[in-house]
Short mmCIF file of C-alpha atoms and ligand atoms in Angstrom, two decimals:
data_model
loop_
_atom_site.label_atom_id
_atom_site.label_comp_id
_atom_site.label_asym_id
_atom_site.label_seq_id
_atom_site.Cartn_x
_atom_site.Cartn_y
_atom_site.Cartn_z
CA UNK A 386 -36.69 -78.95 -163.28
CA UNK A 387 -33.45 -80.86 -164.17
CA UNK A 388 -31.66 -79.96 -167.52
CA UNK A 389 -28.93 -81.65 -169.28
CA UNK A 390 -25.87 -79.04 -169.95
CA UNK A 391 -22.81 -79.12 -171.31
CA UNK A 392 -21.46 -80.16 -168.04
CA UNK A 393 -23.07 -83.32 -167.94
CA UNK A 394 -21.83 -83.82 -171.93
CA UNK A 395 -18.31 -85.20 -173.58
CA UNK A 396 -17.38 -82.68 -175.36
CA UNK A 397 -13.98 -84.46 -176.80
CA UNK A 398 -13.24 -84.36 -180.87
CA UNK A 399 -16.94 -83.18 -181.14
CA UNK A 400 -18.91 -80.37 -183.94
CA UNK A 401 -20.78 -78.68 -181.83
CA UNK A 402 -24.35 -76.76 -182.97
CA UNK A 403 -25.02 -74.22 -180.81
CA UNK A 404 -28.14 -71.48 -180.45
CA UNK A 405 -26.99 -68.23 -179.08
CA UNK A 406 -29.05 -64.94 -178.84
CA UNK A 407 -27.30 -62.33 -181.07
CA UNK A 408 -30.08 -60.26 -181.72
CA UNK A 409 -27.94 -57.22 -181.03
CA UNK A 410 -28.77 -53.27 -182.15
CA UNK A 411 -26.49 -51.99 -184.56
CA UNK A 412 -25.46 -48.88 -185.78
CA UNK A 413 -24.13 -47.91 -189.34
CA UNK A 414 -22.63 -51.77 -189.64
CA UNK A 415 -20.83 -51.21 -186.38
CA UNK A 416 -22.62 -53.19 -182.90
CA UNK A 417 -23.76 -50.91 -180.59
CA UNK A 418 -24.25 -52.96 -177.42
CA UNK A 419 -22.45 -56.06 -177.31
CA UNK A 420 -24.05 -57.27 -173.93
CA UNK A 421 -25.52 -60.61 -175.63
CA UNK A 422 -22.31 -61.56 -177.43
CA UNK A 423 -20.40 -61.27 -174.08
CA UNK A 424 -23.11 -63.49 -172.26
CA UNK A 425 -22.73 -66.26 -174.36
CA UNK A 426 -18.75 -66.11 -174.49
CA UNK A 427 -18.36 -68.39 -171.35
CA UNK A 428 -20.41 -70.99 -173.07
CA UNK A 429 -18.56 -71.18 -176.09
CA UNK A 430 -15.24 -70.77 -174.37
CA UNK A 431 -15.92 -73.67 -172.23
CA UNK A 432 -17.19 -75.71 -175.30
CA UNK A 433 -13.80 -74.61 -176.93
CA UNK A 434 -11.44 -75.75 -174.33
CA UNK A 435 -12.40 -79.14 -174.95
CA UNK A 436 -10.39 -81.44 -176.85
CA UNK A 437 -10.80 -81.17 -180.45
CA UNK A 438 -14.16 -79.29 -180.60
CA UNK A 439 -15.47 -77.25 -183.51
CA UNK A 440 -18.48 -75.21 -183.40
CA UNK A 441 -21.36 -74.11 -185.86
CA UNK A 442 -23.09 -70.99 -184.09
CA UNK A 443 -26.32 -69.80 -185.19
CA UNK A 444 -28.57 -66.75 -183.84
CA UNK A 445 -31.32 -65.01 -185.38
CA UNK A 446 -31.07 -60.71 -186.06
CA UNK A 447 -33.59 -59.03 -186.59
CA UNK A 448 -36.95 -59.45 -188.49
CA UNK A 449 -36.44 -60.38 -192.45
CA UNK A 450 -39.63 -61.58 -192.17
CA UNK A 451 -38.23 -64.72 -193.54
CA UNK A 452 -35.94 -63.39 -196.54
CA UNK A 453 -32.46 -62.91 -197.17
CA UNK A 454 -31.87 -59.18 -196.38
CA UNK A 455 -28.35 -58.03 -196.56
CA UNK A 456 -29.35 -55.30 -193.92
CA UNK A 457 -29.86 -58.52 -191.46
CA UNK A 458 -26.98 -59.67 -192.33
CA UNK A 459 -24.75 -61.77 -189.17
CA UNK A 460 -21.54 -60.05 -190.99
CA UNK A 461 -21.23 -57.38 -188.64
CA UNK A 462 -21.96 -59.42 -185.80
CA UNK A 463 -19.26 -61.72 -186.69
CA UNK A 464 -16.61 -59.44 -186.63
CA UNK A 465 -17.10 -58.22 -183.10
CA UNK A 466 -17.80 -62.11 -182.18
CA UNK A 467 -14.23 -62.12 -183.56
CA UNK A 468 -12.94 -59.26 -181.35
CA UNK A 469 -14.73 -60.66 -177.93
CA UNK A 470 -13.67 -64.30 -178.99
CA UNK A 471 -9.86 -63.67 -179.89
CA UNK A 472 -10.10 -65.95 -182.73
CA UNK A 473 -11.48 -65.66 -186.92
CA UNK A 474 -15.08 -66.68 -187.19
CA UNK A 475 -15.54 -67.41 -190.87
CA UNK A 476 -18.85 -66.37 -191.25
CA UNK A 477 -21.10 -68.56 -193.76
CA UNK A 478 -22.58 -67.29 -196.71
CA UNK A 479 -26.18 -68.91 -195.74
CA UNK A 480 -28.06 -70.86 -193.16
CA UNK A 481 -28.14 -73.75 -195.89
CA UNK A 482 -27.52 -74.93 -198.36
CA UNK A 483 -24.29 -76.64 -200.29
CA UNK A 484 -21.84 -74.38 -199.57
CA UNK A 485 -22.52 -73.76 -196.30
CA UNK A 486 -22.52 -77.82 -195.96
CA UNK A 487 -18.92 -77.51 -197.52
CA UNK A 488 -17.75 -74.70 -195.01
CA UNK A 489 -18.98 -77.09 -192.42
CA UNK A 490 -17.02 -80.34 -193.29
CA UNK A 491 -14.22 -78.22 -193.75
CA UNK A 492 -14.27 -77.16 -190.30
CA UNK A 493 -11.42 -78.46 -187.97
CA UNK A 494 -10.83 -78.44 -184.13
CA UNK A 495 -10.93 -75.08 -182.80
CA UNK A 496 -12.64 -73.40 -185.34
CA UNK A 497 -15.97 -71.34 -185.20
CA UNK A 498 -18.11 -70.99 -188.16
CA UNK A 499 -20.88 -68.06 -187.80
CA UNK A 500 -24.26 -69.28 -189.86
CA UNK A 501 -25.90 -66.46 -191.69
CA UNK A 502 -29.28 -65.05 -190.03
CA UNK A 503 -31.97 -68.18 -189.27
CA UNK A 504 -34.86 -66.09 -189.82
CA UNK A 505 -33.60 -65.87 -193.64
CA UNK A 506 -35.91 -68.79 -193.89
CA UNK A 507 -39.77 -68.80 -193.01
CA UNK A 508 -39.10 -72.18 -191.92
CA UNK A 509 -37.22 -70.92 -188.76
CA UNK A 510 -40.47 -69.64 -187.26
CA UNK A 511 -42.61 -72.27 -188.95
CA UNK A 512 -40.80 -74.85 -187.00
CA UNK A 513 -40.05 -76.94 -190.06
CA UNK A 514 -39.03 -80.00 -189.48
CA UNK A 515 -36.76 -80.48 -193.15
CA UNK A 516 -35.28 -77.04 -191.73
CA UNK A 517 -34.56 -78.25 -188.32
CA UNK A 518 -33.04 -81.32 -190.01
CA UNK A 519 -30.63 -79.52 -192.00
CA UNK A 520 -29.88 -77.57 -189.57
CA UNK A 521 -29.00 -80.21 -187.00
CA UNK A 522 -26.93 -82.19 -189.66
CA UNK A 523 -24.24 -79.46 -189.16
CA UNK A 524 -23.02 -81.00 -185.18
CA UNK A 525 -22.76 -83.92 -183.72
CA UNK A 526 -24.43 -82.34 -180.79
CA UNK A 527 -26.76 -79.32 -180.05
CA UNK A 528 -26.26 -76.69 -177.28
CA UNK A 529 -28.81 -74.24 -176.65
CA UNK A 530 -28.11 -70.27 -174.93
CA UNK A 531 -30.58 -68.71 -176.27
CA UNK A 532 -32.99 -68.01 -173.42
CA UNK A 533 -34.29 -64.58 -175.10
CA UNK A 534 -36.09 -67.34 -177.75
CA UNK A 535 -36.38 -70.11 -175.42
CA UNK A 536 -40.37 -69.21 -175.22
CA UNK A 537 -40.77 -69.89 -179.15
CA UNK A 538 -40.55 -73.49 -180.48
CA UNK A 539 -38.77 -72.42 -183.95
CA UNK A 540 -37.02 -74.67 -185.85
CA UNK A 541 -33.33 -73.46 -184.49
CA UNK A 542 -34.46 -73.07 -180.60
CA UNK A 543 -37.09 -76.49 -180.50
CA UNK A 544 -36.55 -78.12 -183.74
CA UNK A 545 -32.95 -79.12 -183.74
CA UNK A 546 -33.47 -80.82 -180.48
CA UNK A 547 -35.52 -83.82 -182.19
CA UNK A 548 -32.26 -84.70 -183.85
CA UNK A 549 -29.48 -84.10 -182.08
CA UNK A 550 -28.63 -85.17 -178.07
CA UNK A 551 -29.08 -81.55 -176.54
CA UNK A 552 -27.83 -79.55 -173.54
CA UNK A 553 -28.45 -76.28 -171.91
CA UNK A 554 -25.60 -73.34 -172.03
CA UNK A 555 -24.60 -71.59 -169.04
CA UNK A 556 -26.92 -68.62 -169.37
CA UNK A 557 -29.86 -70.79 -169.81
CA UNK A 558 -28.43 -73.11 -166.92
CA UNK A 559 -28.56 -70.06 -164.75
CA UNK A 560 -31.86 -68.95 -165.38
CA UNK A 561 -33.49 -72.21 -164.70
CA UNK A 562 -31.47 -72.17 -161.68
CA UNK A 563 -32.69 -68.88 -160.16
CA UNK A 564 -36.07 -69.25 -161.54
CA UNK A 565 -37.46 -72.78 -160.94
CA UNK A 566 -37.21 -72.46 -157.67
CA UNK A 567 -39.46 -69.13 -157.15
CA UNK A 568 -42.31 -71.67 -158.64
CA UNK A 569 -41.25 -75.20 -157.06
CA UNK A 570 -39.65 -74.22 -154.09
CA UNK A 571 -38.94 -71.03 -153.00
CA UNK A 572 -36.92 -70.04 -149.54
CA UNK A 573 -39.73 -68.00 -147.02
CA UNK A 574 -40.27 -65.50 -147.18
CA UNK A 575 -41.34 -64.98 -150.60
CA UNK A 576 -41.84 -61.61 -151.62
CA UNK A 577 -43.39 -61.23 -155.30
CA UNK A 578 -43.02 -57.19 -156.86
CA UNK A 579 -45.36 -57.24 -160.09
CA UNK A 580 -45.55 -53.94 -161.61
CA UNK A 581 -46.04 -52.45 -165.02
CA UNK A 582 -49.08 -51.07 -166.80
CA UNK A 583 -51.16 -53.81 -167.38
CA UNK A 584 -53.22 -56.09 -165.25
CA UNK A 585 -54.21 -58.21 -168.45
CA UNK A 586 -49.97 -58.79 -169.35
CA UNK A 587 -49.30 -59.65 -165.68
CA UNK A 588 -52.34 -61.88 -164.22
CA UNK A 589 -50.70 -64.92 -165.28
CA UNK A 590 -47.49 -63.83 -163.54
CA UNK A 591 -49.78 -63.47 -160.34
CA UNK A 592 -51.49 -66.32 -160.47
CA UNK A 593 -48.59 -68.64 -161.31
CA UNK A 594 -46.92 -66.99 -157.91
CA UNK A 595 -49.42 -66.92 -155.74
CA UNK A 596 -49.21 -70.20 -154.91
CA UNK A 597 -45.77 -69.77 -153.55
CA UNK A 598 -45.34 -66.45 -152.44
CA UNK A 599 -45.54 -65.09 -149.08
CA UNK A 600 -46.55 -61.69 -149.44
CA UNK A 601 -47.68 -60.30 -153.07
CA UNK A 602 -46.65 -56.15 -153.80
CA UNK A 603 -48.82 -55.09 -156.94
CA UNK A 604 -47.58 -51.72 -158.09
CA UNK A 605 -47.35 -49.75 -160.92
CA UNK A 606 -50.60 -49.14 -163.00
CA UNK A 607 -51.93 -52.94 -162.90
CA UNK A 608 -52.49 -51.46 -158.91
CA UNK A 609 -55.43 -49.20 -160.10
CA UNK A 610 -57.40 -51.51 -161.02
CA UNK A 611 -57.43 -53.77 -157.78
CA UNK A 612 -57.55 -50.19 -156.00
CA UNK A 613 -60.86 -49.71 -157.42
CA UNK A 614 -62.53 -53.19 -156.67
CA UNK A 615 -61.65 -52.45 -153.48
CA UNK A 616 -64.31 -49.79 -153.42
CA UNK A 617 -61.23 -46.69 -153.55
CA UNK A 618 -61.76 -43.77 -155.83
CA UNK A 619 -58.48 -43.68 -158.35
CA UNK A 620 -59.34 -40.72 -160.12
CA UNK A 621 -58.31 -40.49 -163.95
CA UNK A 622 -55.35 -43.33 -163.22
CA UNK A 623 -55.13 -46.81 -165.20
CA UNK A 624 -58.17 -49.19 -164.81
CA UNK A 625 -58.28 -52.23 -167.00
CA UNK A 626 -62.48 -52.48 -167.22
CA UNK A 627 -62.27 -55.77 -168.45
CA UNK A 628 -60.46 -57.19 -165.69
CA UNK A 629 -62.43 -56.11 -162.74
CA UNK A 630 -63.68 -59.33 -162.02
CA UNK A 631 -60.14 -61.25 -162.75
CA UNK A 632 -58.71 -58.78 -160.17
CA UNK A 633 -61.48 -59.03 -157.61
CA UNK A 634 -61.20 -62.87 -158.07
CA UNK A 635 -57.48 -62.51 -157.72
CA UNK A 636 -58.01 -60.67 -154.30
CA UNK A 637 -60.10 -63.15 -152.72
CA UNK A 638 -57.40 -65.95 -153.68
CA UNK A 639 -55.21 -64.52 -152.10
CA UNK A 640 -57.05 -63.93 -149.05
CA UNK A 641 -58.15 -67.57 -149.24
CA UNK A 642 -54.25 -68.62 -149.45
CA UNK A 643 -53.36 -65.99 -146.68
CA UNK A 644 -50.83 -64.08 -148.99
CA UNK A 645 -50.24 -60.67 -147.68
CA UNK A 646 -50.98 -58.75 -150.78
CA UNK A 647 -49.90 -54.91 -150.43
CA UNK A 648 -51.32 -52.30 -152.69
CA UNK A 649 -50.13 -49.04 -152.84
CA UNK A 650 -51.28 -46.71 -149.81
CA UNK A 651 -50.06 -43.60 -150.82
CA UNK A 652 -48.99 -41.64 -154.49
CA UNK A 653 -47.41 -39.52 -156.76
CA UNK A 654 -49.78 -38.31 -158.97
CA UNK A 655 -50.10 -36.14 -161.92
CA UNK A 656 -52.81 -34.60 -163.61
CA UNK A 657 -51.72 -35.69 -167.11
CA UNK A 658 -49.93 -38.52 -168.41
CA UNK A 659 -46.76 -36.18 -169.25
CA UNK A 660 -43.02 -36.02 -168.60
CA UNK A 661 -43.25 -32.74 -167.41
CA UNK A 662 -46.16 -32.93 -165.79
CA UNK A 663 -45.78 -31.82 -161.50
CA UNK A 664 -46.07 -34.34 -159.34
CA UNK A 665 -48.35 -34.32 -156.72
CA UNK A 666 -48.37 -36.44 -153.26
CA UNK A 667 -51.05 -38.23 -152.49
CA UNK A 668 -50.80 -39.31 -148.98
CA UNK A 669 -54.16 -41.48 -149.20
CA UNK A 670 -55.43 -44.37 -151.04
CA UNK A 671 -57.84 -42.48 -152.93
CA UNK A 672 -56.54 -40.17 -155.24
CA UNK A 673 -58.98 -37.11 -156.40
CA UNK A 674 -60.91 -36.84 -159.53
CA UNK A 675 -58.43 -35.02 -161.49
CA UNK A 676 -55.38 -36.67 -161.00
CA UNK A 677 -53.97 -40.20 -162.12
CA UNK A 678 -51.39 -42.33 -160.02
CA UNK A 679 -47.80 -42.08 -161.72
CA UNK A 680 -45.85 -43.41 -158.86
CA UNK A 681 -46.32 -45.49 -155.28
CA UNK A 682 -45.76 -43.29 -152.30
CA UNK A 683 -43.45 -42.62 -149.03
CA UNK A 684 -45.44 -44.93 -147.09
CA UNK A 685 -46.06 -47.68 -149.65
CA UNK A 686 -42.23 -47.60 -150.76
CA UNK A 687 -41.85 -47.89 -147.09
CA UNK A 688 -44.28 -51.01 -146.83
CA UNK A 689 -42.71 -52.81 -149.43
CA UNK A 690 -39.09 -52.30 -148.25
CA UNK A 691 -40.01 -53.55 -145.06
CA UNK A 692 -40.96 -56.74 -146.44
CA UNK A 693 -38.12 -57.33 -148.97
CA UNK A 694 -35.70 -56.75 -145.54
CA UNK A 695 -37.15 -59.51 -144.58
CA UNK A 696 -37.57 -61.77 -147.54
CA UNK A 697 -34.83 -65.08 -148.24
CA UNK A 698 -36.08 -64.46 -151.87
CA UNK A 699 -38.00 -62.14 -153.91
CA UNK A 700 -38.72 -61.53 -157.49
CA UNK A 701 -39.30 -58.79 -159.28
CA UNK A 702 -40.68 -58.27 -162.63
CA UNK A 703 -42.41 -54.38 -163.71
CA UNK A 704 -41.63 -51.09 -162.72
CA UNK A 705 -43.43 -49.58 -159.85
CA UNK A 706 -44.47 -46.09 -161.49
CA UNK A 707 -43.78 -44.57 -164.77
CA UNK A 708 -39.92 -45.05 -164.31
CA UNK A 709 -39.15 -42.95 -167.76
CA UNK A 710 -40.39 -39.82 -166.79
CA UNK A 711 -37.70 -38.77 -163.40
CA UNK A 712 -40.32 -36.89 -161.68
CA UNK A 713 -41.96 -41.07 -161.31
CA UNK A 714 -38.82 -42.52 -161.36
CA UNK A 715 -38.27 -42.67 -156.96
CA UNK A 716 -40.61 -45.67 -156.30
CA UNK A 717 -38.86 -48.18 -158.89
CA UNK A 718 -35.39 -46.53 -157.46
CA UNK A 719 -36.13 -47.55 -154.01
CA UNK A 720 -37.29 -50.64 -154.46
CA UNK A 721 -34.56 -51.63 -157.09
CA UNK A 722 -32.47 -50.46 -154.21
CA UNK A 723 -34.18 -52.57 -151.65
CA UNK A 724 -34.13 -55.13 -153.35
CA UNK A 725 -30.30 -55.19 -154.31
CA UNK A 726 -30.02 -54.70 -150.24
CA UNK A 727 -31.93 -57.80 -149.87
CA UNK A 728 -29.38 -60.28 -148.52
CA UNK A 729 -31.51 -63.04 -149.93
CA UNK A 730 -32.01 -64.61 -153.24
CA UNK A 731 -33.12 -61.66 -155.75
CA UNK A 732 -34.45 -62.26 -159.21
CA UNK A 733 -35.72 -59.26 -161.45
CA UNK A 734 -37.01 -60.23 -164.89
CA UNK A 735 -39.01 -58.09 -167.62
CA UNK A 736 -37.72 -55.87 -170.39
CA UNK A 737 -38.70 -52.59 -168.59
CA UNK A 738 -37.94 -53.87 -164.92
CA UNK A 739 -34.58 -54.98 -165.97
CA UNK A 740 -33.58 -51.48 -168.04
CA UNK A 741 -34.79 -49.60 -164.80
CA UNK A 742 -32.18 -52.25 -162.63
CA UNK A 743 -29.32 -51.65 -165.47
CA UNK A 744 -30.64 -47.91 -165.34
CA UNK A 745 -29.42 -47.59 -161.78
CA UNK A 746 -26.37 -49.47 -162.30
CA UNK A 747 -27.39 -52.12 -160.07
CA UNK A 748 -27.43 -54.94 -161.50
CA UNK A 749 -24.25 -56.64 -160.18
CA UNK A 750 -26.07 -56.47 -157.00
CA UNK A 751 -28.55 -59.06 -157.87
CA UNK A 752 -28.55 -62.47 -157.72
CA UNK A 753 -30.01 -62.92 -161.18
CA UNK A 754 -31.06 -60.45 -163.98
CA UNK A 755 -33.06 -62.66 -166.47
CA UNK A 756 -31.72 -62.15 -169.82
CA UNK A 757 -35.54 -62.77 -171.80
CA UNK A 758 -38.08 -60.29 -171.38
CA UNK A 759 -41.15 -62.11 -172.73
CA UNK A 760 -39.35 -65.77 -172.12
CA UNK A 761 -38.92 -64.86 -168.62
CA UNK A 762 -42.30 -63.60 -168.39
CA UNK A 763 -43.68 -66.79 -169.25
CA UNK A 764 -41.32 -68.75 -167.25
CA UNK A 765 -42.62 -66.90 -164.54
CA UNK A 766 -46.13 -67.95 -165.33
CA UNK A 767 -45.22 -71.55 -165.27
CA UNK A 768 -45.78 -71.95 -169.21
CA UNK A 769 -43.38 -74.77 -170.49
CA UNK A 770 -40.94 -72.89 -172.66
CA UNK A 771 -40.19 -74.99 -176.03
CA UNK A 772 -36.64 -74.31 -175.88
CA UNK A 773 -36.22 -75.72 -172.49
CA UNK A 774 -38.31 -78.70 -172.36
CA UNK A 775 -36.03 -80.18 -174.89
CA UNK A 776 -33.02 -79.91 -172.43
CA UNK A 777 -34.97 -81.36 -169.81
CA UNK A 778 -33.41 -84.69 -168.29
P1 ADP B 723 -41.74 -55.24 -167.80
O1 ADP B 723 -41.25 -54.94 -169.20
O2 ADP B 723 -40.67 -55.07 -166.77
O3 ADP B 723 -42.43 -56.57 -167.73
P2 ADP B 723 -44.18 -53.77 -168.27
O4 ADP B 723 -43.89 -53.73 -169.72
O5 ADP B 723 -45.29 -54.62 -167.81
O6 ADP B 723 -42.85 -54.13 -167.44
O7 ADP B 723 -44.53 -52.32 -167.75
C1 ADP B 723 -43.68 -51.23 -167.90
C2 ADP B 723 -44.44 -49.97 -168.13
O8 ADP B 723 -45.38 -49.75 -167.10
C3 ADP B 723 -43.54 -48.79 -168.15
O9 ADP B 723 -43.52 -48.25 -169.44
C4 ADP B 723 -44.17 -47.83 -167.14
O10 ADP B 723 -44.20 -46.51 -167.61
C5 ADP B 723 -45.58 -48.38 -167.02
N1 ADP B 723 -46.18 -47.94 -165.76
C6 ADP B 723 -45.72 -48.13 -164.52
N2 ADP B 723 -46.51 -47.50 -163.63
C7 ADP B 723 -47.49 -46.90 -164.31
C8 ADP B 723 -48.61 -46.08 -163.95
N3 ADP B 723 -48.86 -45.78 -162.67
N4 ADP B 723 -49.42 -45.63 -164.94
C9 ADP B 723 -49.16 -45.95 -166.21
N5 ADP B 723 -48.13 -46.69 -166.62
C10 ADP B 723 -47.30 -47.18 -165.69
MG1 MG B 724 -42.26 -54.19 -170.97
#
């Protein structure tokens, strides 16, 4: 997968429309976590340091639900934009409209104009195309950071693109980077983590990677369920009835393909879904009537370590236990550990998988932390994401 970016783009005397993602919490008016307005910065700086560029920015905040909401407002947003950028950023009294058309024209090189939130307008997430238009009318060219929304084909992340020549940003840039590859092709051996609770969120992820994967590690509670078409007793943990036959099916791919799949061999158990429930080592596969698996074990943490040594890349997307209760926390530790040992290339992606990695302060220590929970998700199940398909070359 090849994309155009701003690299590949003349930049010189141009208005640039750009998408970023500055869905950030707040707090009493005041930004809480700035992370996402720091990602994008060395995008728009670059854009910036070209000759006589001006830039539109747009982001959605939020869910108005398609009104104009003061308490959605990009206001605050724009003022610590302002602080990060070192520069004003006028911010625009709407998304359209007349006077936001004025504010545009009157733009000049080196100036950033913030557009109010783009979710003010059902047409954002209706994809409308008169919406798109307008939008797109504000830059002579459209760059796209946003890979949080890349997965949605709204009228600021897909639309825009039908209008205007278009070009990845260096956060989406990177993501394709790290992530193409784990489907196309990936550097052997492959080691695939999938974790979290659910078999039915994650059998696309599995299916998508089992065709390039060397060895498969299915943890958390989606592991219960395979557990138990294998014939083991899993006591009161997580089994997804539904998806007995998808997992058994899944197993004997995998056989078929030769993956190495490893399922936890060992647990920490609990008798109740609780944070202060004891935990209890298992040191079997099956796991006794009362109890439910909470956590994977000594030996399975030490399975699964042994094969991310090994690995030249491995991805990991979904905790390993229930990482939010401490007494659970050890398997996800290790392995987010392991894997940030791993001297080859290491993706982690996932809203909960990537908390527990920023959790344990290692994230530096990775090769790539995806910035899109569900858009990485569905990268990683080989779904074409809107929002990137229109920066393909
Ligand atoms: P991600 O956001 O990284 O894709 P998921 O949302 O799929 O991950 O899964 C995360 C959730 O899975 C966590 O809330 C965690 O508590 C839960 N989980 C992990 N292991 C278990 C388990 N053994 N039993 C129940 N829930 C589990
Ligand atoms: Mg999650």
């Amino acid at each position: 997968m090849v994309l155009n970016t701003i690299r590949d783009a003349d930049l010189t005397g141009k208005k640039v429309l750009i998408r970023v993602d500055f869905n950030v919490p707040l707090k009493d008016g005041v930004v809480k976590d700035d992370t996402r307005i720091r990602a994008a910065l060395p995008t728009i700086e670059y854009i910036l340091s070209q000759k006589g560029t001006s830039l539109v920015v747009m982001s959605h905040f939020g869910r108005p639900k398609g009104k104009k909401n003061p308490e959605f407002s990009m206001a605050p947003i724009g003022k610590r934009f302002a602080e990060l950028l070192g520069k004003p950023v006028k911010v625009a009294p709407d998304v359209i409209g007349p006077e936001v058309e004025k504010e545009v024209k009157a733009l000049k090189a080196g100036e950033v104009l913030l557009l109010e939130n783009v979710r003010f307008y059902p047409d954002e997430e209706a994809n409308n195309p008169e919406y798109a238009k307008a939008l797109a009318s504000y830059g002579d060219i459209y760059v796209n950071d946003a890979f949080g929304t890349a997965h949605r084909a709204h009228a600021s992340t897909e639309g825009v693109a039908h209008f205007l020549p278009s070009y990845a940003g260096f956060l989406i840039e990177k993501e394709v980077k790290f992530m193409a590859p784990l489907l196309e092709n990936p550097a052997h051996p492959f080691v695939a983590i999938i974790g979290g609770a659910k078999v039915s969120s994650k059998i696309g992820v599995l299916q998508s990677l089992l065709k390039t994967c060397d060895t498969m590690v299915i943890g958390g509670g989606m592991a219960y369920t395979f557990l138990s078409v294998q014939g083991h007793k899993v006591g009161k943990s997580l089994v997804e009835s539904d998806y007995l036959d998808t997992a058994r099916d899944f197993l004997k791919a995998a056989a078929d393909k030769k993956v190495n799949v490893i399922l936890p061999v060992d647990h920490i158990a609990a008798e109740a879904f609780d944070e202060n429930a004891a935990p209890v080592a298992v040191d079997a596969v099956d796991i006794p009537d009362n109890l439910m698996g909470m956590d994977v074990g000594p030996k399975t943490i030490a399975l699964i370590k042994d094969a991310v040594a090994k690995a030249q890349s491995v991805v990991w997307n979904g905790p390993l236990g229930v990482f939010e209760f401490d007494s659970f926390a050890k398997g996800t530790l290790d392995i987010a550990k392991a894997v940030a040992d791993c001297k080859g290339t290491t993706v982690v992606g996932g809203g909960d998988s990537v908390a527990a990695v920023n959790k344990f302060g290692l994230a530096d220590k990775l090769s790539h932390v995806s910035t899109g929970g569900g858009a990485s998700l569905e990268f990683l199940q080989g779904l074409p994401l809107p929002g990137i398909v229109a920066l393909q070359k």
